[in-house]
Structure formats: C-alpha cells, structure tokens
Amino acid sequence: MLEEILAGACRLDPSQPVLAGVSGGPDSLCLLGVLHSAGYRVTVAHFNHRLRPSADLEAEAVSGLARRLDLPFVSDSADVRGEAEQQGLSLEEAARRLRYRFLFAAARHQGAQAVAVGHTADDQAETVLMHFLRGSGLDGLKGMQYRTLLVDFDPELPLVRPLLGLRRSETEAYCRAHGLEPHLDPSNADPAYFRNRLRHVLLPELEKYNPRLREALARTAGALQGDFALLQEVLDEAWKQVAAGQGDGWFSFDRAGLTALSPALRRNLLRRAGERLRPQGHGFDFAALERAAAFAGGPAGERVDFTAGLYLFAEGQRLYLAAYEADLPSAGWPQVGGELVAGSDGCGLGNGWRLTVVKVEPEAGDLSAGADPWSAGLDADRAAGRLTVRPRRPGERFAPFGLDGGTVRLQDFFVNVKLPRRARAGWPLVCVGDQIAWVPGYRIADPLRVTEKTQRVMRLKIQKK
Amino acid sequence: MLEEILAGACRLDPSQPVLAGVSGGPDSLCLLGVLHSAGYRVTVAHFNHRLRPSADLEAEAVSGLARRLDLPFVSDSADVRGEAEQQGLSLEEAARRLRYRFLFAAARHQGAQAVAVGHTADDQAETVLMHFLRGSGLDGLKGMQYRTLLVDFDPELPLVRPLLGLRRSETEAYCRAHGLEPHLDPSNADPAYFRNRLRHVLLPELEKYNPRLREALARTAGALQGDFALLQEVLDEAWKQVAAGQGDGWFSFDRAGLTALSPALRRNLLRRAGERLRPQGHGFDFAALERAAAFAGGPAGERVDFTAGLYLFAEGQRLYLAAYEADLPSAGWPQVGGELVAGSDGCGLGNGWRLTVVKVEPEAGDLSAGADPWSAGLDADRAAGRLTVRPRRPGERFAPFGLDGGTVRLQDFFVNVKLPRRARAGWPLVCVGDQIAWVPGYRIADPLRVTEKTQRVMRLKIQKK
C-alpha cells in the first residue's frame, strides 16, 4: 500500500536518490523507515531549530540513526527566533521557511529527485480545519497533496508526503514495531501554538459531531484537489487566450476574447487576476465578480469599481483590472509635460519620441494629407511663426485639414479619432504661434496646408527611437 | 442594498408576482416586509407543520398579517410525523420535503416567478459547517445560493434567498423597526436537532478561534459557488462530447474522446459518473480516479475495480463505468440460450432477431462471401443435414470461408473479428448437423460455400424486427 503510494501518488523513481526531512519525531522516523525499506537511496536531512534545550541531542540521535542505517546525513541550524523577529513572522512560520530553505538547498546539492516530509492524515485534518476557520477558498481547503511544488523554495524539485494517508497513531506503531525511538517534541503540547489548540482541543470537540471527521476531511481534501487541478487547467488555458499585458498593480485583457468566454469562466478569470493583485484579499464576492464579468462586454471608455481597492477600466480593445494606486501603461505614447521649443535638430517628446523639422521643395503628395500619420507637410511661408510643442489647453479649438477652415473643439476631435482618454492631457500639439499646426498621429491644420502656390514645405516628423 | 440583491443576485422581475414562504418567524417576516416594501406583488404562503400545539395560532397570525397588508394568502398542512415514519426520514427532512412541495405547487398555481425563502447568513454558516463536518465536496461546501433550482421540486421555477447576506440579528431588528411581531419557534432551541447544536454550541465555540467566522464562511461559500459553476459548465461540455450511453447502474463513454481530454478533466468526468451511480458514496478518492483516468486509455477487453462497488470495463470503442450488480447492455446482439430448430418460417434468435432460410437458384454473387454480413448463401446439397442454431461449445473449431478448409479455434476466430467478449457465449451459430455452417455477422464455413457446380443455394438471413 505505502510502496504503491511512493511510486503512484508521489511519483518517486526508486532508482533516484530522495532527501527525507527527519526531525526525529515518530512521523519522520516512520517516513525514513518506509523509504529505506522500500529500497530508496535516502539522504537524511535534519534541521536544528535550536528552540529547545534538547535540540542538539535530537540532532545527535538522528545523525546516529543515519550512521547505523549507513545513509548520508546532512544538517544545518539557524537562529529561528532571530529570523522571526527580524521578518515579523510567527515562530512557526519562520521555522518553516528556514527549514524548507535548508531542505531544498540540500536536495539540490545532493541531486535528489524530491524532498520527502512526514505529514500524516492528522496534519491534513488540521490543515484543512485551519483553512476552513480562515474562510479560505478551494486553494486552501484542498489541503496538502502527496506531491506538490513549493515554488517559493524551488521551481522544479517537488515536495512529497508519502504518509498523508496514515494516522499519527500508525506512525507511532510503526516506530514501535521497527525499534525506532522517536523523540517526542514537548512543543507539540504547547497550547500557545494555534495548531496545537486545533489538534488537542478543537478536533476532539468536532469529533463529537462526526466521530469519523478525519476521514471526512481527507475525503473533502481529495475531492477538492481534483476540482482545483481541473479549474487551474481551464483557467490557464483561458488566461493564455485573453491576457494582453501586465505590470505593477494591473492586468489587461483582450475585451473581445473576454466577452467570448462564458460568464462563469470570465468571473473566475477576473477573480484570479484580482487574487494576484491582492494576494491577501479573498474578498472577491460573487456579486462583484458578476458585475465585473458583465462590465467586460460594456462600452469602451468606462470605468467601474471592482472590490478590494481595485477598479476595471475598458479602453479600446483592452480591459484593465488595476489597483487605484497603480499607473496604467501609456502604451508608449508621445507625451509632453510642458512647453518645448523645437530646434532644427528636433526635440524630445517623451517615451523616446522625437520631433524633427526640415524645409524642402514641395512634392506632389504634399497636397493631400499623406499616408504616414507621424509625418506632415505645412506651407513654410504660412507657418512662419514660432514653432512650439505643448499639451492642450482647456476649451481649445482646432481647424482640421478637410474642414475648409471650420473649427472643432479639440476635445471633440480627440473623441472622434478615438484617442484614449488617458493619452489626451499629454498629447503633443505642434503649434505655430498660438495655433495648433499639427496633431501628430492625426491631422494638420487646414489653414497651413500645402497648396499649389506653396514655395517651400516644412516637413514635420515624429519618430520613436 | 437589499433591493439591489432582489434585482441582481436573485434576478427577480418587479413586474412579476413572487411567492414568499412565511413561517411567522423573524426571518420570513423580514423577507415579506422587504419584498412588499420594494413593490413586489407577493403571495404569502404558510405551511402548517402541525408539530407544535401553537401551530394553528401561528398560521392564524401569518394569515392575519397577509390580510392587513392586503396580500393573497395560501396555506396547507400535512402530517409531517406520519410522512417521516412512512418514508424513513428525519422529522426535519420530512418537513422540508412537504414544505417545498407545497410552496412550489402554490407558486406554479399562482403564476409566481419564484419561491422566496428567508434563509440568512447564519443559516448559511450552519449549512457550510454541516457539510464540512460531513466531508462534503464542492457541491455541499458552496452552501446556499441567492438563486437556485431545486429540480426535485420544480425543474424551472427558481428558489431565491434574498436575505442570505443578512445576520439573524438584523432580521430581528428589521421586525422591531417595522412593528412586525415574529413568532419564536421553541424548537429552534431544542438540542435534539443537529442544526440547533451547531447553532447554539459549536458555532460559538468555533468563533473563539475566529471571531469573524460567519463572514469567513460566507466568503468561502461565495468563492466556491463561482468555482462550482465553472466546473459544472466545463464538465457539462465534456460530458456532451464523450457520453455514449447510460442505463440502470451504468454509463458508457467514447474511449477515443475520453483519452483526448486532459487527465484532470477525465478524472472529474469519471467522478461525476461515479457520483451519479453512487449518490451516497463520496468515496471517490484521488488515487482511484487517477487509476481510472489512466485505464481509459489502456487496451480494450480489460476490466478493473474502481471504488464504491463500481468497476470499469473497456470494450471496443466504449468505456463502461458500472455497478457490479448492473447488467451491461447487450447492444441488441442476436443471442441464443439453448438449441433451436429452424423451420422454413424462420426462428427467433433473441433481442428481436430472426433467422429465415430459403432455397433459391444460384446467382453470380453467391460465389463470393457477399457484402451483407447478416446474409449468407450455402450449397444446399452439401448443407443437407439437420439445420440447427446453438451457442458455441468449449474448444470448438470452425473452418472459415477463405481458409481453404483449414480450421481455427472458434475462440480465436471471435477474438480476430473483435466480437465483444460478453457477446460470445450467446452468439448464434447456424449449424448443419454438428458443424458450424455460418457465424452470422462474420463468415460461412468454407466446405459449404457455393461453387460453380452448385445446383441450389440455401440462403440464410438474420434480421432484426
């Protein structure tokens, strides 16, 4: 049964070495015994937390056992209490981080296929219960798995838990039957630890309501693991299809792709993005997700509150989910912050854009507006004033080419050409004197256009380096 | 806020009537008040459980309130205790069934768009906790929804729970503020009911570990509802693609379709099928599902134990998931149970198949085996013995057409032509004397084939009525 789990659920290869984390308690001694007698090449790894007077004796005992079994032994220790204080962590969390950091480093160094630890069905029940009390979602309630990745410690080496189906009492029985002498950790009884209160007080209390509670929680965890794996797969696939970009505090999605998804998939995708932006949040209630999923299909230019300090913003083909404090990407637009004077060698326009100006003989194409929106020709004699580049002014008007001298509000012009709202305030306007001569990317001013009478053409070009 | 939930999460249409289940307690009076003041046309429905001496007084009070509000009132009562005993149900479950049966029947009769009930956030916490203690999967842990279908009671009319975000204390405060006088159900304090123990003993105990537990459980339920909806959608779609058939105690799937699915999807699909075959089971652990998912891609003809008294069976293009006690479909094969004598008017072969025999002049096509596997021509003079139809005998051999008089074991012949194993024992063999003359569907015997010297042809045909 256990050998089947080693090769099956844990996917361990008997021909490859494995590193076992051995504290010296009954669970980890049982783990070591099981791996060793199944013929695995085990490296015994012990982390000395130095939290108890007996810590060094325990390390000695584990090292002695490794020697008797003729197995390689590695160990390390660290100042757990100091780390906890320095990082603002609980003692348990600091111990966990330092321990796993050591185990994975040692496993990599030894060329081990995996780190094995001795978590049992009792640990599983406590884990699931802890997540339940916290209000976790599927990710937490699914509990621990036989084989998993802890990407914070290693992106590839798996962590395996072969004893996840065994009760703690069974590991103790195993030790007795095999002459292993476990060290009993006195801190396991200390009610100052939340987990110990769950173990010794709450779980027995809950067992009054269901005497087979631990089996029940193992069943729940197993079923939810299957659900979780499938959901991850479905979401990964959809994410690949519709994710458009991401940055500090924001994600963007393709709106057409998003609206082609089913509402349920859209909701879950936005929830995933929300959870990545607010890892501590968990506050993505169904109603908020439903509103967000519906918003994705609405008109562009709109903005709506999401939840957890996030908002949604539809712009052109993109839907942004962003934190209020985040700067959305400018998409590399040319943007100016104040007045700039252009010399003949050109001037910078922000985000790597540069304006250059040359005066040349007229060509046939100068009579029309031209195909390149980032290049414009003006009648140099009519555009004889001081050439400046500046952002828009409130209420400003513009006489676009083709309107025969009539003017429109620049604001309306921006809306008509669908310039993203966020780009408008900093959009560079090339002016002669006070008049807008060219809105780069869009249109020149009609009064300055090249005519058949034009002698010299002032050619303006803006280019991204 | 509440009006938003009526139109939003509950998707109620203010122009359509709605039926409210009103017991007379604070939750249902609050529900009635909220619906009424939001302008909904409410029918007040009261179900008299007749379990308490005060039951008739409570019914009176609700009916009086409906009269004062000028709302239609409907009521019914039933012998809950008798129903519980007769159906072997708990009192709570019998009451629930009879109550919902009445509410949906009344709603249909009134042309209501939905049945509304007064479940609160406290009920939700109790429900989620109850499922947690039982070891439920996602379906249970997701708790109650603002809008749902109870298909056992009505396939179309939804059940809505507008107060699901409200605490019980808030419904009581609402009643006080609006001069509504709720009847307090004394059975709510009776610790004989499991739910009451959760409410009054266990939840307060758990709140020592997380004072905001009810909010936490509501968050869990909300997140899991989203997960559940997406999973259902994904599974529905995959099911449609690969389900091949179903019957009493079995499902069949297309093996090629199944193996084209990802392992996670395959596992979940088989779990769904398993849960439908064993609704009380919940015993579909990950390892069993992983084995089953892998088995789907294995060789045909194999059979493997699943779990919960089910097994998997790969046959041809089908994978069966079946209960041991179920009869798999025979696919309408011709099957014989004993010796049958054929007259000229034919004889029955089981499952509606019939063999007919005629003697005719030879035709050109008779020299070859012919295109129709259910029709055969033999040389009538050579096939002159007694014509019988019978099942195979152990170790029997057969001289198939094309093997030039050589014989093969009938067993090997069946394997070669891929006749499903289950069909073999009852497969009809048309014999002349003791010799197999024709294996319907496959081959005639070479010694009896029509040659150029044949005078008369005996034409055998088997057909399904």
mmCIF file of C-alpha atoms in Angstrom, chain A residues 18-290:
data_model
loop_
_atom_site.group_PDB
_atom_site.id
_atom_site.type_symbol
_atom_site.label_atom_id
_atom_site.label_comp_id
_atom_site.label_asym_id
_atom_site.label_seq_id
_atom_site.Cartn_x
_atom_site.Cartn_y
_atom_site.Cartn_z
ATOM 1 C CA VAL A 18 15.486 11.208 -2.347
ATOM 2 C CA LEU A 19 16.076 13.534 0.579
ATOM 3 C CA ALA A 20 13.991 12.991 3.719
ATOM 4 C CA GLY A 21 13.441 15.737 6.274
ATOM 5 C CA VAL A 22 13.829 13.966 9.634
ATOM 6 C CA SER A 23 13.103 15.844 12.852
ATOM 7 C CA GLY A 24 13.387 12.710 14.927
ATOM 8 C CA GLY A 25 9.689 12.551 15.818
ATOM 9 C CA PRO A 26 7.576 9.452 15.107
ATOM 10 C CA ASP A 27 6.252 10.710 11.729
ATOM 11 C CA SER A 28 9.625 11.466 10.192
ATOM 12 C CA LEU A 29 11.228 8.299 11.614
ATOM 13 C CA CYS A 30 8.416 6.283 10.058
ATOM 14 C CA LEU A 31 8.973 8.133 6.767
ATOM 15 C CA LEU A 32 12.672 7.302 6.871
ATOM 16 C CA GLY A 33 11.953 3.664 7.695
ATOM 17 C CA VAL A 34 9.410 3.301 4.902
ATOM 18 C CA LEU A 35 11.645 4.883 2.248
ATOM 19 C CA HIS A 36 14.686 2.919 3.383
ATOM 20 C CA SER A 37 12.972 -0.455 3.453
ATOM 21 C CA ALA A 38 11.354 0.214 0.055
ATOM 22 C CA GLY A 39 14.902 0.414 -1.302
ATOM 23 C CA TYR A 40 15.160 4.143 -1.943
ATOM 24 C CA ARG A 41 18.558 5.825 -1.673
ATOM 25 C CA VAL A 42 17.710 8.228 1.146
ATOM 26 C CA THR A 43 19.683 11.209 2.352
ATOM 27 C CA VAL A 44 18.732 12.006 5.949
ATOM 28 C CA ALA A 45 18.383 15.754 6.453
ATOM 29 C CA HIS A 46 17.915 17.310 9.884
ATOM 30 C CA PHE A 47 17.285 20.954 10.615
ATOM 31 C CA ASN A 48 18.149 22.061 14.113
ATOM 32 C CA HIS A 49 15.748 24.815 15.127
ATOM 33 C CA ARG A 50 17.730 25.470 18.344
ATOM 34 C CA LEU A 51 14.494 26.356 20.114
ATOM 35 C CA ARG A 52 14.739 23.724 22.862
ATOM 36 C CA PRO A 53 17.496 22.685 25.246
ATOM 37 C CA SER A 54 17.284 19.163 23.855
ATOM 38 C CA ALA A 55 17.750 20.308 20.239
ATOM 39 C CA ASP A 56 21.376 19.205 19.973
ATOM 40 C CA LEU A 57 20.619 15.807 21.490
ATOM 41 C CA GLU A 58 17.855 15.299 18.931
ATOM 42 C CA ALA A 59 20.218 16.178 16.105
ATOM 43 C CA GLU A 60 22.709 13.675 17.543
ATOM 44 C CA ALA A 61 20.065 10.959 17.668
ATOM 45 C CA VAL A 62 19.037 11.465 14.012
ATOM 46 C CA SER A 63 22.650 11.546 12.883
ATOM 47 C CA GLY A 64 23.338 8.350 14.851
ATOM 48 C CA LEU A 65 20.385 6.617 13.210
ATOM 49 C CA ALA A 66 21.612 7.642 9.756
ATOM 50 C CA ARG A 67 25.030 6.211 10.627
ATOM 51 C CA ARG A 68 23.517 2.901 11.773
ATOM 52 C CA LEU A 69 21.478 2.673 8.558
ATOM 53 C CA ASP A 70 24.588 3.666 6.596
ATOM 54 C CA LEU A 71 22.810 6.612 4.971
ATOM 55 C CA PRO A 72 24.260 10.032 4.128
ATOM 56 C CA PHE A 73 23.380 12.676 6.725
ATOM 57 C CA VAL A 74 23.183 16.438 6.254
ATOM 58 C CA SER A 75 22.170 19.044 8.812
ATOM 59 C CA ASP A 76 22.056 22.733 9.422
ATOM 60 C CA SER A 77 20.774 25.096 12.046
ATOM 61 C CA ALA A 78 19.736 28.711 12.229
ATOM 62 C CA ASP A 79 18.550 31.341 14.643
ATOM 63 C CA VAL A 80 14.810 30.858 14.190
ATOM 64 C CA ARG A 81 13.855 33.302 16.924
ATOM 65 C CA GLY A 82 16.062 35.993 15.420
ATOM 66 C CA GLU A 83 14.621 35.414 11.941
ATOM 67 C CA ALA A 84 11.067 35.605 13.311
ATOM 68 C CA GLU A 85 11.743 38.938 14.991
ATOM 69 C CA GLN A 86 13.620 40.362 12.044
ATOM 70 C CA GLN A 87 10.986 39.395 9.456
ATOM 71 C CA GLY A 88 7.961 39.995 11.668
ATOM 72 C CA LEU A 89 6.893 36.354 11.403
ATOM 73 C CA SER A 90 5.433 33.913 13.876
ATOM 74 C CA LEU A 91 7.941 31.465 15.299
ATOM 75 C CA GLU A 92 6.196 28.647 13.417
ATOM 76 C CA GLU A 93 6.345 30.448 10.081
ATOM 77 C CA ALA A 94 9.984 31.480 10.496
ATOM 78 C CA ALA A 95 10.895 27.881 11.406
ATOM 79 C CA ARG A 96 9.015 26.583 8.372
ATOM 80 C CA ARG A 97 10.771 28.953 5.971
ATOM 81 C CA LEU A 98 14.260 28.274 7.264
ATOM 82 C CA ARG A 99 13.650 24.518 7.363
ATOM 83 C CA TYR A 100 12.361 24.293 3.781
ATOM 84 C CA ARG A 101 15.090 26.612 2.530
ATOM 85 C CA PHE A 102 17.638 24.189 4.007
ATOM 86 C CA LEU A 103 15.882 21.030 2.779
ATOM 87 C CA PHE A 104 15.582 22.196 -0.826
ATOM 88 C CA ALA A 105 19.141 23.540 -0.934
ATOM 89 C CA ALA A 106 20.409 20.209 0.430
ATOM 90 C CA ALA A 107 18.259 18.243 -2.044
ATOM 91 C CA ARG A 108 19.608 20.243 -4.976
ATOM 92 C CA HIS A 109 23.148 19.770 -3.681
ATOM 93 C CA GLN A 110 22.636 16.005 -3.334
ATOM 94 C CA GLY A 111 20.969 15.640 -6.727
ATOM 95 C CA ALA A 112 17.835 14.271 -5.034
ATOM 96 C CA GLN A 113 14.634 13.842 -7.046
ATOM 97 C CA ALA A 114 12.438 15.225 -4.271
ATOM 98 C CA VAL A 115 12.214 16.364 -0.671
ATOM 99 C CA ALA A 116 10.084 13.957 1.386
ATOM 100 C CA VAL A 117 8.401 15.010 4.628
ATOM 101 C CA GLY A 118 6.362 13.096 7.193
ATOM 102 C CA HIS A 119 2.971 14.851 7.157
ATOM 103 C CA THR A 120 0.140 12.497 8.152
ATOM 104 C CA ALA A 121 -3.631 12.350 7.809
ATOM 105 C CA ASP A 122 -3.830 14.113 11.179
ATOM 106 C CA ASP A 123 -1.736 17.000 9.884
ATOM 107 C CA GLN A 124 -4.012 17.078 6.852
ATOM 108 C CA ALA A 125 -7.138 17.335 9.018
ATOM 109 C CA GLU A 126 -5.560 20.178 10.996
ATOM 110 C CA THR A 127 -4.547 21.981 7.812
ATOM 111 C CA VAL A 128 -7.991 21.722 6.248
ATOM 112 C CA LEU A 129 -9.638 22.811 9.512
ATOM 113 C CA MET A 130 -7.298 25.797 9.799
ATOM 114 C CA HIS A 131 -8.183 26.915 6.289
ATOM 115 C CA PHE A 132 -11.859 26.386 6.995
ATOM 116 C CA LEU A 133 -11.699 28.627 10.053
ATOM 117 C CA ARG A 134 -9.934 31.306 8.000
ATOM 118 C CA GLY A 135 -12.544 31.291 5.239
ATOM 119 C CA SER A 136 -10.170 30.027 2.556
ATOM 120 C CA GLY A 137 -11.221 29.103 -0.943
ATOM 121 C CA LEU A 138 -10.510 25.922 -2.855
ATOM 122 C CA ASP A 139 -6.763 26.508 -2.846
ATOM 123 C CA GLY A 140 -6.591 26.277 0.943
ATOM 124 C CA LEU A 141 -9.408 23.810 1.611
ATOM 125 C CA LYS A 142 -7.853 21.280 -0.754
ATOM 126 C CA GLY A 143 -5.184 20.744 1.903
ATOM 127 C CA MET A 144 -1.809 19.133 1.328
ATOM 128 C CA GLN A 145 -1.022 16.870 -1.612
ATOM 129 C CA TYR A 146 1.072 13.735 -1.955
ATOM 130 C CA ARG A 147 3.225 15.560 -4.467
ATOM 131 C CA THR A 148 3.405 19.291 -4.944
ATOM 132 C CA LEU A 149 5.713 22.162 -5.826
ATOM 133 C CA LEU A 150 6.627 24.842 -3.303
ATOM 134 C CA VAL A 151 7.708 27.393 -5.890
ATOM 135 C CA ASP A 152 8.896 29.804 -3.197
ATOM 136 C CA PHE A 153 11.630 27.306 -2.372
ATOM 137 C CA ASP A 154 12.251 25.508 -5.631
ATOM 138 C CA PRO A 155 10.545 25.849 -9.014
ATOM 139 C CA GLU A 156 11.190 22.237 -10.034
ATOM 140 C CA LEU A 157 12.077 19.896 -7.196
ATOM 141 C CA PRO A 158 8.822 18.510 -5.772
ATOM 142 C CA LEU A 159 7.857 18.052 -2.156
ATOM 143 C CA VAL A 160 6.339 14.623 -1.467
ATOM 144 C CA ARG A 161 4.305 13.476 1.544
ATOM 145 C CA PRO A 162 4.067 9.666 1.402
ATOM 146 C CA LEU A 163 2.395 9.351 4.837
ATOM 147 C CA LEU A 164 -0.568 11.600 4.065
ATOM 148 C CA GLY A 165 -2.949 8.640 4.305
ATOM 149 C CA LEU A 166 -1.587 7.383 7.637
ATOM 150 C CA ARG A 167 -2.846 8.331 11.095
ATOM 151 C CA ARG A 168 -0.315 9.643 13.604
ATOM 152 C CA SER A 169 -1.062 6.615 15.770
ATOM 153 C CA GLU A 170 0.033 4.421 12.866
ATOM 154 C CA THR A 171 3.420 6.110 12.563
ATOM 155 C CA GLU A 172 3.924 5.592 16.297
ATOM 156 C CA ALA A 173 3.002 1.928 15.937
ATOM 157 C CA TYR A 174 5.434 1.632 13.033
ATOM 158 C CA CYS A 175 8.255 3.036 15.169
ATOM 159 C CA ARG A 176 7.491 0.613 17.997
ATOM 160 C CA ALA A 177 7.355 -2.323 15.592
ATOM 161 C CA HIS A 178 10.679 -1.370 13.975
ATOM 162 C CA GLY A 179 12.634 -0.484 17.091
ATOM 163 C CA LEU A 180 12.847 3.210 16.205
ATOM 164 C CA GLU A 181 12.926 5.538 19.201
ATOM 165 C CA PRO A 182 11.216 8.793 18.343
ATOM 166 C CA HIS A 183 11.890 11.951 20.214
ATOM 167 C CA LEU A 184 8.624 13.460 21.397
ATOM 168 C CA ASP A 185 8.513 17.184 20.797
ATOM 169 C CA PRO A 186 7.248 18.867 24.003
ATOM 170 C CA SER A 187 6.157 21.935 21.989
ATOM 171 C CA ASN A 188 3.516 19.754 20.318
ATOM 172 C CA ALA A 189 1.513 20.060 23.508
ATOM 173 C CA ASP A 190 2.000 23.814 23.965
ATOM 174 C CA PRO A 191 -1.411 25.479 23.622
ATOM 175 C CA ALA A 192 0.307 28.750 22.703
ATOM 176 C CA TYR A 193 0.516 27.370 19.155
ATOM 177 C CA PHE A 194 -2.703 27.712 17.184
ATOM 178 C CA ARG A 195 -2.153 24.364 15.527
ATOM 179 C CA ASN A 196 -1.810 22.618 18.881
ATOM 180 C CA ARG A 197 -5.116 24.044 20.058
ATOM 181 C CA LEU A 198 -6.737 22.679 16.899
ATOM 182 C CA ARG A 199 -5.102 19.308 17.479
ATOM 183 C CA HIS A 200 -5.767 18.850 21.153
ATOM 184 C CA VAL A 201 -8.932 20.841 21.770
ATOM 185 C CA LEU A 202 -10.947 21.633 18.666
ATOM 186 C CA LEU A 203 -10.598 18.452 16.624
ATOM 187 C CA PRO A 204 -11.681 16.218 19.547
ATOM 188 C CA GLU A 205 -14.602 18.611 20.097
ATOM 189 C CA LEU A 206 -15.618 18.373 16.440
ATOM 190 C CA GLU A 207 -15.350 14.603 16.573
ATOM 191 C CA LYS A 208 -18.324 14.644 18.921
ATOM 192 C CA TYR A 209 -20.349 15.764 15.887
ATOM 193 C CA ASN A 210 -18.725 13.309 13.484
ATOM 194 C CA PRO A 211 -16.582 10.580 15.017
ATOM 195 C CA ARG A 212 -15.072 9.919 11.567
ATOM 196 C CA LEU A 213 -14.213 13.559 10.983
ATOM 197 C CA ARG A 214 -10.580 12.991 9.988
ATOM 198 C CA GLU A 215 -11.627 10.566 7.254
ATOM 199 C CA ALA A 216 -14.286 13.078 6.208
ATOM 200 C CA LEU A 217 -11.739 15.885 5.911
ATOM 201 C CA ALA A 218 -9.346 13.667 3.972
ATOM 202 C CA ARG A 219 -12.221 12.896 1.574
ATOM 203 C CA THR A 220 -13.001 16.603 1.195
ATOM 204 C CA ALA A 221 -9.349 17.399 0.535
ATOM 205 C CA GLY A 222 -9.062 14.648 -2.074
ATOM 206 C CA ALA A 223 -12.185 15.739 -3.952
ATOM 207 C CA LEU A 224 -11.210 19.414 -3.863
ATOM 208 C CA GLN A 225 -7.722 18.610 -5.155
ATOM 209 C CA GLY A 226 -9.312 17.139 -8.266
ATOM 210 C CA ASP A 227 -11.573 20.156 -8.673
ATOM 211 C CA PHE A 228 -8.681 22.523 -8.117
ATOM 212 C CA ALA A 229 -6.454 20.823 -10.694
ATOM 213 C CA LEU A 230 -9.173 20.966 -13.338
ATOM 214 C CA LEU A 231 -10.018 24.597 -12.597
ATOM 215 C CA GLN A 232 -6.372 25.598 -12.809
ATOM 216 C CA GLU A 233 -6.110 23.888 -16.159
ATOM 217 C CA VAL A 234 -9.226 25.565 -17.549
ATOM 218 C CA LEU A 235 -8.147 28.973 -16.244
ATOM 219 C CA ASP A 236 -4.577 28.603 -17.523
ATOM 220 C CA GLU A 237 -5.937 27.887 -20.983
ATOM 221 C CA ALA A 238 -8.380 30.814 -20.957
ATOM 222 C CA TRP A 239 -5.766 33.135 -19.471
ATOM 223 C CA LYS A 240 -3.385 32.351 -22.323
ATOM 224 C CA GLN A 241 -6.141 33.235 -24.784
ATOM 225 C CA VAL A 242 -7.157 36.613 -23.362
ATOM 226 C CA ALA A 243 -4.321 38.032 -21.243
ATOM 227 C CA ALA A 244 -2.948 41.084 -23.044
ATOM 228 C CA GLY A 245 -0.438 42.529 -20.604
ATOM 229 C CA GLN A 246 0.501 43.094 -17.005
ATOM 230 C CA GLY A 247 2.520 45.483 -14.918
ATOM 231 C CA ASP A 248 2.960 46.754 -11.409
ATOM 232 C CA GLY A 249 -0.582 46.672 -9.980
ATOM 233 C CA TRP A 250 -2.508 45.930 -13.176
ATOM 234 C CA PHE A 251 -3.504 43.287 -15.708
ATOM 235 C CA SER A 252 -5.008 43.867 -19.122
ATOM 236 C CA PHE A 253 -7.168 41.522 -21.168
ATOM 237 C CA ASP A 254 -8.450 41.438 -24.701
ATOM 238 C CA ARG A 255 -12.062 42.579 -24.433
ATOM 239 C CA ALA A 256 -13.331 40.648 -27.447
ATOM 240 C CA GLY A 257 -11.684 37.464 -26.180
ATOM 241 C CA LEU A 258 -13.056 38.014 -22.702
ATOM 242 C CA THR A 259 -16.621 38.504 -23.856
ATOM 243 C CA ALA A 260 -16.389 35.344 -25.970
ATOM 244 C CA LEU A 261 -15.836 33.325 -22.773
ATOM 245 C CA SER A 262 -18.763 32.023 -20.738
ATOM 246 C CA PRO A 263 -19.783 34.278 -17.806
ATOM 247 C CA ALA A 264 -18.582 31.678 -15.291
ATOM 248 C CA LEU A 265 -15.167 31.490 -16.912
ATOM 249 C CA ARG A 266 -14.955 35.270 -17.167
ATOM 250 C CA ARG A 267 -15.788 35.634 -13.469
ATOM 251 C CA ASN A 268 -13.148 33.117 -12.455
ATOM 252 C CA LEU A 269 -10.544 34.712 -14.677
ATOM 253 C CA LEU A 270 -11.164 38.142 -13.170
ATOM 254 C CA ARG A 271 -11.079 36.575 -9.717
ATOM 255 C CA ARG A 272 -7.703 35.047 -10.465
ATOM 256 C CA ALA A 273 -6.391 38.407 -11.669
ATOM 257 C CA GLY A 274 -7.854 40.057 -8.552
ATOM 258 C CA GLU A 275 -6.260 37.478 -6.272
ATOM 259 C CA ARG A 276 -2.901 38.044 -7.919
ATOM 260 C CA LEU A 277 -3.199 41.783 -7.394
ATOM 261 C CA ARG A 278 -4.447 41.357 -3.821
ATOM 262 C CA PRO A 279 -2.938 38.088 -2.544
ATOM 263 C CA GLN A 280 -4.220 38.774 0.977
ATOM 264 C CA GLY A 281 -7.655 39.812 -0.204
ATOM 265 C CA HIS A 282 -10.050 36.841 -0.519
ATOM 266 C CA GLY A 283 -12.753 39.489 -0.755
ATOM 267 C CA PHE A 284 -13.957 38.732 -4.255
ATOM 268 C CA ASP A 285 -17.609 38.098 -3.649
ATOM 269 C CA PHE A 286 -19.837 36.633 -6.281
ATOM 270 C CA ALA A 287 -21.848 39.820 -6.850
ATOM 271 C CA ALA A 288 -18.712 41.900 -7.504
ATOM 272 C CA LEU A 289 -17.404 39.274 -9.911
ATOM 273 C CA GLU A 290 -20.726 39.116 -11.691
#
